[in-house]
Short mmCIF file of C-alpha atoms and ligand atoms in Angstrom, two decimals:
data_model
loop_
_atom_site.label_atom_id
_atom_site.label_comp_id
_atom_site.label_asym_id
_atom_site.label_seq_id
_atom_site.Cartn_x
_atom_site.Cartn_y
_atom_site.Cartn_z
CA UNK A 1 139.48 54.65 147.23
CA UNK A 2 140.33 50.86 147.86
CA UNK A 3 139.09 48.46 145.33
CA UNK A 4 141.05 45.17 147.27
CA UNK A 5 139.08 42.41 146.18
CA UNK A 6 136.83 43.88 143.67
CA UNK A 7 136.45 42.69 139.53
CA UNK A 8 136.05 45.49 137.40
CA UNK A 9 135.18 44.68 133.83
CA UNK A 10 135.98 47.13 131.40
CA UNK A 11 135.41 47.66 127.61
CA UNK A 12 137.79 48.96 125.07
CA UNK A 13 140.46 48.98 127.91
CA UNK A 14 143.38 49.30 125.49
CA UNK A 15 143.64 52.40 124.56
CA UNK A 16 142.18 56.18 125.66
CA UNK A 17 139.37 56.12 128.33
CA UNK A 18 138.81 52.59 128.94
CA UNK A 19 142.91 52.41 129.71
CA UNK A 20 142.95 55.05 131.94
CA UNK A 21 139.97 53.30 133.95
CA UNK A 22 141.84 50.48 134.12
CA UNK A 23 145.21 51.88 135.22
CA UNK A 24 143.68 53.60 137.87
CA UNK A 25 141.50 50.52 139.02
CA UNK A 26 144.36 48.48 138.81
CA UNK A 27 146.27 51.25 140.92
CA UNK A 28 143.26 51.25 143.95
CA UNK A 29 143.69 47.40 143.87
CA UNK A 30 141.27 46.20 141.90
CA UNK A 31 141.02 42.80 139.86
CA UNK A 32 140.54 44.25 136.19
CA UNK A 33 139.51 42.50 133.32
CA UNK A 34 139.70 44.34 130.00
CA UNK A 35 138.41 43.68 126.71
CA UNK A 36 139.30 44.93 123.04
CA UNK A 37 139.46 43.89 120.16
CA UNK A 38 143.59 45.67 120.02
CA UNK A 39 145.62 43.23 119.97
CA UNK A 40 148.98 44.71 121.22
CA UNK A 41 147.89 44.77 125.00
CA UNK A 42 147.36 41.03 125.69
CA UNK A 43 150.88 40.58 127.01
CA UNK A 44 149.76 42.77 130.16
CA UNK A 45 148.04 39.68 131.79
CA UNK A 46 149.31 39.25 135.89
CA UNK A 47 147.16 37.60 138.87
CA UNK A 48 144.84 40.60 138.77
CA UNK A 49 145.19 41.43 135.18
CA UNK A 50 142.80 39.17 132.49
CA UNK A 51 143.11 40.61 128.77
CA UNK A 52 140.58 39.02 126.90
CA UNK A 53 140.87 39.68 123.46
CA UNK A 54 136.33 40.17 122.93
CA UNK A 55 134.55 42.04 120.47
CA UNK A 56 131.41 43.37 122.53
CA UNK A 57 129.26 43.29 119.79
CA UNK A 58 128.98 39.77 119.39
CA UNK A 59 126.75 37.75 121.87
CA UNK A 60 129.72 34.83 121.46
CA UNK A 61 132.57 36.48 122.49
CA UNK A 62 130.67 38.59 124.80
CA UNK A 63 129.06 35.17 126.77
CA UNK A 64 132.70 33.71 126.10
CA UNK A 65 134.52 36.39 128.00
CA UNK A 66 132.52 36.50 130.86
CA UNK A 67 132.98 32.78 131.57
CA UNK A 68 136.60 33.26 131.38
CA UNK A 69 135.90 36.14 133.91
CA UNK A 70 133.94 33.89 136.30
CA UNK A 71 137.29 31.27 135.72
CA UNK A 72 139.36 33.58 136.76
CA UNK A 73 138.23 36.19 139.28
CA UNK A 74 134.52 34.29 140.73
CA UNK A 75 132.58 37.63 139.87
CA UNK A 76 132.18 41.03 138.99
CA UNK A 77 131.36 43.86 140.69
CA UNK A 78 131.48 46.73 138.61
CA UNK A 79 131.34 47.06 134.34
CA UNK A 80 132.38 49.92 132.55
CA UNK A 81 130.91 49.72 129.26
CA UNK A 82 133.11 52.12 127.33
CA UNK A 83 133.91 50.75 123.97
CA UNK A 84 132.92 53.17 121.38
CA UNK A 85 134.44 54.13 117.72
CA UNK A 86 132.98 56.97 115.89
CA UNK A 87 131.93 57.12 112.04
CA UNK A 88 131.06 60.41 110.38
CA UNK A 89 128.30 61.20 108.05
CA UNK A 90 124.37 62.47 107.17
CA UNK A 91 121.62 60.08 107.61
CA UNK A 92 121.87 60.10 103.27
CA UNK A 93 125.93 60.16 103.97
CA UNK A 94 125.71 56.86 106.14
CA UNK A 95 125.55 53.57 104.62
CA UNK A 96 123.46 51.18 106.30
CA UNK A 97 126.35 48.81 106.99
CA UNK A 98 127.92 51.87 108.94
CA UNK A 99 124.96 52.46 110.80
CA UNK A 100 124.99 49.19 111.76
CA UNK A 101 128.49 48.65 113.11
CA UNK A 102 128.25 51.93 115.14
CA UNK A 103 124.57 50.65 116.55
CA UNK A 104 126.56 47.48 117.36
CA UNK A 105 129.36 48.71 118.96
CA UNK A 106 128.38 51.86 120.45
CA UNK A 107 124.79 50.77 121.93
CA UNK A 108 123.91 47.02 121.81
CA UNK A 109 127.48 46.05 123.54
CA UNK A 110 125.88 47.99 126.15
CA UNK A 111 123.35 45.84 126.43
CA UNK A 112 124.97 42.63 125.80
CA UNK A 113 127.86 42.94 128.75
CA UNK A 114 124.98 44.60 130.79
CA UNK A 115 122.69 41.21 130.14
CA UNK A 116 126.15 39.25 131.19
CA UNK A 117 127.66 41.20 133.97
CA UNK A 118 124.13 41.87 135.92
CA UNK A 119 124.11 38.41 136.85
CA UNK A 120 127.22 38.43 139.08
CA UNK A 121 125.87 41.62 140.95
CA UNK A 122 122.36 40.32 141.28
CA UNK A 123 124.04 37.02 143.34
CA UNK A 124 125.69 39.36 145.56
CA UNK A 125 122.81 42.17 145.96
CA UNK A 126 125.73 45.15 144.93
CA UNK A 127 127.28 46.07 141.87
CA UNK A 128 127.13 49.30 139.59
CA UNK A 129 127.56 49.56 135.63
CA UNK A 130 128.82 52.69 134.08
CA UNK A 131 127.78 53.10 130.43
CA UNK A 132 130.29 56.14 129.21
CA UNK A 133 128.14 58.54 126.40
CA UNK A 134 129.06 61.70 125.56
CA UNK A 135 127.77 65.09 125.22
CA UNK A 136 126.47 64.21 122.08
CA UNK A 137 123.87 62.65 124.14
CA UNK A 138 122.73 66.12 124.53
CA UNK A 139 123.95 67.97 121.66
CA UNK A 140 124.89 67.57 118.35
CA UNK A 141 127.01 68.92 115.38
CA UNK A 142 127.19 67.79 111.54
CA UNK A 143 127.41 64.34 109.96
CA UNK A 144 127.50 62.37 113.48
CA UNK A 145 124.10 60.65 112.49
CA UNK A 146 124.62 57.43 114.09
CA UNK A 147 127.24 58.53 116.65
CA UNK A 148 124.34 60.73 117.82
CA UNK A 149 121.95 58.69 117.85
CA UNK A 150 123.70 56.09 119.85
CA UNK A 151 125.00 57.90 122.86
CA UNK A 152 121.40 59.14 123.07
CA UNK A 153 120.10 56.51 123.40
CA UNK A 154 122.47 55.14 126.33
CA UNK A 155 120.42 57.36 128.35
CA UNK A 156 117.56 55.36 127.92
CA UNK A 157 119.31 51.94 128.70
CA UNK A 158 121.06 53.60 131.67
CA UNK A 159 118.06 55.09 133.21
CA UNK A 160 116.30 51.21 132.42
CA UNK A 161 118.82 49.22 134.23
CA UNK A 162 119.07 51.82 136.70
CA UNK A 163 114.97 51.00 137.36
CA UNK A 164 115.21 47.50 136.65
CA UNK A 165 117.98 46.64 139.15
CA UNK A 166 117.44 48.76 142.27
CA UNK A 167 117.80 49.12 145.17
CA UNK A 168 121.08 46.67 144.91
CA UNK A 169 122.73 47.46 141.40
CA UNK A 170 123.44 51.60 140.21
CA UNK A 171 123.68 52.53 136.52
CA UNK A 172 125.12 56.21 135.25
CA UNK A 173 125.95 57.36 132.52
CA UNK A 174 129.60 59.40 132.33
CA UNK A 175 128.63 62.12 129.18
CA UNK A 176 132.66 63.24 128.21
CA UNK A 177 133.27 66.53 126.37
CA UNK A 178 136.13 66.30 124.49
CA UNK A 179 138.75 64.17 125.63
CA UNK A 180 142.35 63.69 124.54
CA UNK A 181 142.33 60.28 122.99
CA UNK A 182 143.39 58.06 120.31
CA UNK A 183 140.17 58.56 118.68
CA UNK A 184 139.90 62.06 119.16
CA UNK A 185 142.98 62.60 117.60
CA UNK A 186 142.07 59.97 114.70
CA UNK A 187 139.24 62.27 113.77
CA UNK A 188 141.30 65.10 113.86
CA UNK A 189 143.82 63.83 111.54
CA UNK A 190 141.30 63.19 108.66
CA UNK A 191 140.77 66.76 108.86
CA UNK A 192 142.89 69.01 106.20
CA UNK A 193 144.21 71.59 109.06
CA UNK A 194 144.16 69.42 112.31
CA UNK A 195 145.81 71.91 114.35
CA UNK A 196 142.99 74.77 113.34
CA UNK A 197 140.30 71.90 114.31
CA UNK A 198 142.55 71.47 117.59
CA UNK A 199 141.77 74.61 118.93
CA UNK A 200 138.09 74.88 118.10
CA UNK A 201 138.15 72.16 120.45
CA UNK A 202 140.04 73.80 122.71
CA UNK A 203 136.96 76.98 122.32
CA UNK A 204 134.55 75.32 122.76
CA UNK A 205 135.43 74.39 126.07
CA UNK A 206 134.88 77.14 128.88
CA UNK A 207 137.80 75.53 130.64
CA UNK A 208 139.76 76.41 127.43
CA UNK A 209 141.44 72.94 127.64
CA UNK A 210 140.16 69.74 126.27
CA UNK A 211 139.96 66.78 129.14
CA UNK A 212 142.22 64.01 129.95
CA UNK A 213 141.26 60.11 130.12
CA UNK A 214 142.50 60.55 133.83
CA UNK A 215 139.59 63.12 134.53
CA UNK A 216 136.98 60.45 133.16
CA UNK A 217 138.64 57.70 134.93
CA UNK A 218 138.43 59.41 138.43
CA UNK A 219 134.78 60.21 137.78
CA UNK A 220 134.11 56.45 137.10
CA UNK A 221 135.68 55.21 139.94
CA UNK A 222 134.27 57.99 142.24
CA UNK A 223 130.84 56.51 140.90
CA UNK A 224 131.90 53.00 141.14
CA UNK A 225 132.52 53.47 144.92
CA UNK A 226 129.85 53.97 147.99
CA UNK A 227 130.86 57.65 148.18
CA UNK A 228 128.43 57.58 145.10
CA UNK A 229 125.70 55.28 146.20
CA UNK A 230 122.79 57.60 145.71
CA UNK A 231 124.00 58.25 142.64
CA UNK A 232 121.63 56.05 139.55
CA UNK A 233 119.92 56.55 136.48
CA UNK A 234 121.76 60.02 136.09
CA UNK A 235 123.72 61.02 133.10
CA UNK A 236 126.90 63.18 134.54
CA UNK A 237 128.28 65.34 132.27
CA UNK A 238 131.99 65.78 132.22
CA UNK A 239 132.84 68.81 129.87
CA UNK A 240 134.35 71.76 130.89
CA UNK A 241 131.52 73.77 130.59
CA UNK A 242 130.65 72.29 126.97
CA UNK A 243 127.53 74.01 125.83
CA UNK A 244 126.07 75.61 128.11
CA UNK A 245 126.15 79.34 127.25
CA UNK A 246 124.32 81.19 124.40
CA UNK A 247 126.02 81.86 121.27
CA UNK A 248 127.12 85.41 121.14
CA UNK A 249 126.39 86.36 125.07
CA UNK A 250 129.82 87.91 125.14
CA UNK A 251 129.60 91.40 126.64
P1 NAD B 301 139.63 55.23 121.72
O1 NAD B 301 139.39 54.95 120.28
O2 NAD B 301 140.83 56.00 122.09
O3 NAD B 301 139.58 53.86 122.51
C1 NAD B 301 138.46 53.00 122.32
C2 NAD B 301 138.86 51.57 122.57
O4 NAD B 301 137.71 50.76 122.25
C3 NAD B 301 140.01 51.08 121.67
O5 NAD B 301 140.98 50.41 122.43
C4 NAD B 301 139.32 50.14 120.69
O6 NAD B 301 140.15 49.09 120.25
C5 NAD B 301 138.15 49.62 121.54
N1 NAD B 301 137.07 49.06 120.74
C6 NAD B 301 136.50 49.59 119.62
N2 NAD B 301 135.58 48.75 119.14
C7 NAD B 301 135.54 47.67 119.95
C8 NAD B 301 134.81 46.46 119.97
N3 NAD B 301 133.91 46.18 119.01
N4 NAD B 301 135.04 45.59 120.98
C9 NAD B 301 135.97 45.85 121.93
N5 NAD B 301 136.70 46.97 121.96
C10 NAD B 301 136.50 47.87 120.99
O7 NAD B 301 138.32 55.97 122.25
P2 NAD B 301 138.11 56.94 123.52
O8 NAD B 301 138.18 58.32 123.05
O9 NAD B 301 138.91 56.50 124.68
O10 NAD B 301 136.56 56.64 123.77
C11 NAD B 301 136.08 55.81 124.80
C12 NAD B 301 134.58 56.06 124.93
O11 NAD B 301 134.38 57.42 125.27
C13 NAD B 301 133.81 55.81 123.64
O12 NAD B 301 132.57 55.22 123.94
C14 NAD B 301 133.62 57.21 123.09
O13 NAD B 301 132.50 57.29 122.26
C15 NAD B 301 133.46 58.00 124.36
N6 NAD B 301 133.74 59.42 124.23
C16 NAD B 301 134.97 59.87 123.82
C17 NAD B 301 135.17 61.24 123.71
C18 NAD B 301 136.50 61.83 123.27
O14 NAD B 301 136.57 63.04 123.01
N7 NAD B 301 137.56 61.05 123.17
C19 NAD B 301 134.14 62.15 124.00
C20 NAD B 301 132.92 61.65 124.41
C21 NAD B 301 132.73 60.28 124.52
#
């Protein structure tokens, strides 16, 4: 795929995921933007490079970054919201100031570099946003309350823009199973036997393998390009076969 003259704008492009997106972006010749709020990747800025150091919860730094964007590249043509950090607890577990940050970060970023981004496909009559959720949009396990409830509800913002925005702008959501990332293997640490917890992942999978940020990353840009253009409003599970047999239906 050749992305020569396209802006991608990606979020949490530092590390995991959002990193992979934007190495393999960068690769097909896209402009890439890519915002985090890690600070050890902002010396990686080149003529189609822009780090812009943003938290995408915040309406400032959100409308900030995108003026820097229209600066430096004139547009964008594709967003890949993809920020995300997980926080683990009950509904009585989870304080209210947790609940908050992962609402913030995990769903109304969404909305805000959605409400920012649209603009700049709307003037040009193209452009597709990717809003990455997870199986957990789908199913759940203990003490991911918020997490959840989040990723859920990306569903329901994909499936609006998606209605909104046609015929000219696409929105999917990209629902990973579980991927080998920094935060995957964050939550594993805070686990007392991380390698037992390791392989349950590995189990669960049908694949018997967890996935790669490159695997994600490929889907993305396969839905970014017009390969994929009657493609919107769809949540696209990438999982390895995550859930989908019956407990016990071994014979
Ligand atoms: P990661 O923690 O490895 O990387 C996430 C990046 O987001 C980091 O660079 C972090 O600095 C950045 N970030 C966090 N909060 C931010 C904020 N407020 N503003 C800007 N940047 C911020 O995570 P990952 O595993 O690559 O996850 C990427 C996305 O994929 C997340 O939305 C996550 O929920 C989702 N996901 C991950 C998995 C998995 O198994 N790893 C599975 C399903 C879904």
């Amino acid at each position: 795929m050749n992305y020569q003259n396209k802006t991608v704008v990606i979020t949490g492009a530092a590390k995991g995921i959002g990193a992979a997106c934007a190495k393999l972006f960068f690769d097909a010749g896209a402009n890439v933007v890519l915002l985090d709020v890690a600070k050890d990747t902002s010396n990686i800025n080149d003529d189609r490079r822009l780090y812009i150091h943003c938290d995408v919860s915040s309406e400032t730094q959100v409308n900030e970054a995108f003026q820097k964007v229209e600066q430096h590249f004139g547009s964008v043509d594709f967003l890949v919201n993809n920020a995300g950090i997980q926080r683990y607890g009950t509904v009585t577990e989870t304080t209210v100031e947790e609940w908050d940050l992962v609402m913030n970060v995990n769903l109304k970023s969404l909305f805000l570099c959605s409400k920012y981004a649209i603009p700049f496909m709307l003037e040009k009559k193209k452009g597709v946003v990717i809003n990455i959720a997870s199986v957990q949009a789908f199913l759940s396990q203990q003490k991911v309350a918020a997490y959840t409830t989040a990723k859920s509800a990306i569903l329901g913002l994909t499936r609006s823009i998606a209605v909104d925005y046609a015929p000219h702008i696409r929105c999917v959501a990209v629902c990973p199973g579980t991927i080998d990332t920094p935060m995957l293997r964050d939550s594993i640490a805070l686990s007392p036997d991380p390698d037992e917890v390791m392989q349950e992942c590995v189990d669960m999978h049908l694949t018997k393998r967890i996935g790669t940020p490159e695997e994600v990353a490929e889907l993305v840009m396969f839905l970014c390009d017009d390969k994929a253009s009657f493609i919107t409003g769809q949540a696209i599970r990438i999982d390895g076969g995550l859930g989908i047999t019956i407990q016990g239906s071994k014979r």
